[in-house]
Amino acid sequence: MNYHSAKWRRKREHILKLDGYMDIVDKRYGRTTEATTVHHIYPAKEYPEYCYCDWNLISVSGKTHNMLENRQTGELTEMGRQLMERTVPGVNWRQNKTPAPFATKF
């Protein structure tokens, strides 16, 4: 995954716009936090076929991103694994009534 490519920069901006530049995880808890990062729910390294799919990308703040992914190893944390388990591949969770790809709080 080339995070410096024009393709990724366009996709990142698209996702941030879709999510209103808001941290979707914090939004679930009623908090309003600006999103600065786009997180791969299914990691791009392990699931390259999903790396540009809108349903696999979620806008988060830097703090939330650190809670979803170990920034040293790139592996998902327990919270990140829970998010992945609650996200159905190919299903556009943004069209559902729930505000995020998880039905319950972490």
Tab-separated table of C-alpha atoms in Angstrom:
chain	number	residue	atom	x	y	z
A	1	MET	CA	0.000	0.000	0.000
A	2	ASN	CA	1.529	3.276	-1.093
A	3	TYR	CA	0.204	5.959	1.262
A	4	HIS	CA	1.977	8.661	-0.766
A	5	SER	CA	0.293	7.869	-4.079
A	6	ALA	CA	-2.176	10.234	-5.717
A	7	LYS	CA	-4.731	7.404	-5.749
A	8	TRP	CA	-4.538	7.025	-1.962
A	9	ARG	CA	-4.618	10.794	-1.349
A	10	ARG	CA	-7.807	11.031	-3.426
A	11	LYS	CA	-9.402	8.062	-1.654
A	12	ARG	CA	-8.426	9.425	1.768
A	13	GLU	CA	-10.007	12.793	0.998
A	14	HIS	CA	-13.135	11.055	-0.334
A	15	ILE	CA	-13.564	9.055	2.891
A	16	LEU	CA	-12.954	12.071	5.124
A	17	LYS	CA	-15.650	13.958	3.184
A	18	LEU	CA	-18.064	11.012	3.402
A	19	ASP	CA	-17.637	10.991	7.173
A	20	GLY	CA	-17.881	14.768	7.512
A	21	TYR	CA	-14.280	14.980	8.738
A	22	MET	CA	-15.496	13.480	12.018
A	23	ASP	CA	-14.027	10.605	14.041
A	24	ILE	CA	-16.694	7.935	13.510
A	25	VAL	CA	-15.677	5.886	16.570
A	26	ASP	CA	-15.925	8.927	18.870
A	27	LYS	CA	-19.217	9.858	17.214
A	28	ARG	CA	-20.588	6.507	18.380
A	29	TYR	CA	-19.975	7.680	21.953
A	30	GLY	CA	-21.568	11.079	21.374
A	31	ARG	CA	-18.223	12.873	21.145
A	32	THR	CA	-17.368	15.318	18.390
A	33	THR	CA	-13.742	14.906	17.315
A	34	GLU	CA	-12.113	15.963	14.062
A	35	ALA	CA	-10.848	13.091	11.918
A	36	THR	CA	-7.379	13.418	10.430
A	37	THR	CA	-6.705	9.790	9.520
A	38	VAL	CA	-8.388	7.109	7.438
A	39	HIS	CA	-8.091	3.646	8.979
A	40	HIS	CA	-8.308	0.321	7.121
A	41	ILE	CA	-10.757	-1.809	9.115
A	42	TYR	CA	-9.395	-4.919	7.368
A	43	PRO	CA	-5.636	-4.190	7.270
A	44	ALA	CA	-4.348	-3.369	3.781
A	45	LYS	CA	-1.284	-5.572	4.260
A	46	GLU	CA	-3.390	-8.665	4.931
A	47	TYR	CA	-6.350	-7.795	2.689
A	48	PRO	CA	-4.987	-5.850	-0.296
A	49	GLU	CA	-8.172	-6.570	-2.247
A	50	TYR	CA	-10.085	-4.345	0.227
A	51	CYS	CA	-7.607	-1.461	0.514
A	52	TYR	CA	-9.605	1.021	-1.612
A	53	CYS	CA	-13.136	-0.139	-0.698
A	54	ASP	CA	-15.198	2.565	0.985
A	55	TRP	CA	-16.793	0.075	3.407
A	56	ASN	CA	-13.294	-0.875	4.659
A	57	LEU	CA	-12.215	2.694	5.411
A	58	ILE	CA	-13.226	4.790	8.396
A	59	SER	CA	-12.314	8.334	9.421
A	60	VAL	CA	-10.703	8.632	12.848
A	61	SER	CA	-8.553	10.969	14.899
A	62	GLY	CA	-4.914	10.188	15.584
A	63	LYS	CA	-5.837	9.166	19.143
A	64	THR	CA	-8.498	6.724	17.955
A	65	HIS	CA	-6.190	5.346	15.279
A	66	ASN	CA	-3.653	4.523	18.007
A	67	MET	CA	-6.430	2.705	19.891
A	68	LEU	CA	-7.292	0.625	16.799
A	69	GLU	CA	-3.787	-0.209	15.625
A	70	ASN	CA	-0.409	-0.714	17.276
A	71	ARG	CA	1.597	2.043	15.577
A	72	GLN	CA	4.918	0.230	16.159
A	73	THR	CA	3.952	-3.146	14.685
A	74	GLY	CA	1.004	-2.179	12.474
A	75	GLU	CA	-1.096	-4.931	14.049
A	76	LEU	CA	-4.668	-4.389	15.160
A	77	THR	CA	-5.358	-3.940	18.850
A	78	GLU	CA	-8.242	-5.743	20.555
A	79	MET	CA	-10.475	-2.768	19.739
A	80	GLY	CA	-9.341	-2.880	16.100
A	81	ARG	CA	-10.063	-6.617	15.898
A	82	GLN	CA	-13.548	-6.048	17.350
A	83	LEU	CA	-14.220	-3.390	14.728
A	84	MET	CA	-13.051	-5.756	11.994
A	85	GLU	CA	-15.232	-8.603	13.322
A	86	ARG	CA	-18.287	-6.332	13.278
A	87	THR	CA	-17.691	-5.154	9.721
A	88	VAL	CA	-19.125	-7.360	6.981
A	89	PRO	CA	-16.972	-7.326	3.821
A	90	GLY	CA	-18.752	-5.630	0.953
A	91	VAL	CA	-21.556	-4.152	3.071
A	92	ASN	CA	-21.709	-0.355	2.985
A	93	TRP	CA	-22.211	0.389	6.684
A	94	ARG	CA	-22.643	4.107	5.931
A	95	GLN	CA	-26.051	3.329	4.380
A	96	ASN	CA	-27.295	1.509	7.485
A	97	LYS	CA	-29.102	3.199	10.359
A	98	THR	CA	-26.186	2.692	12.766
A	99	PRO	CA	-23.535	5.432	12.731
A	100	ALA	CA	-20.593	3.037	12.517
A	101	PRO	CA	-19.786	-0.549	11.537
A	102	PHE	CA	-20.417	-1.796	15.056
A	103	ALA	CA	-23.721	-2.260	16.805
A	104	THR	CA	-22.493	-2.017	20.390
A	105	LYS	CA	-19.929	0.034	22.209
A	106	PHE	CA	-16.420	-1.316	22.709
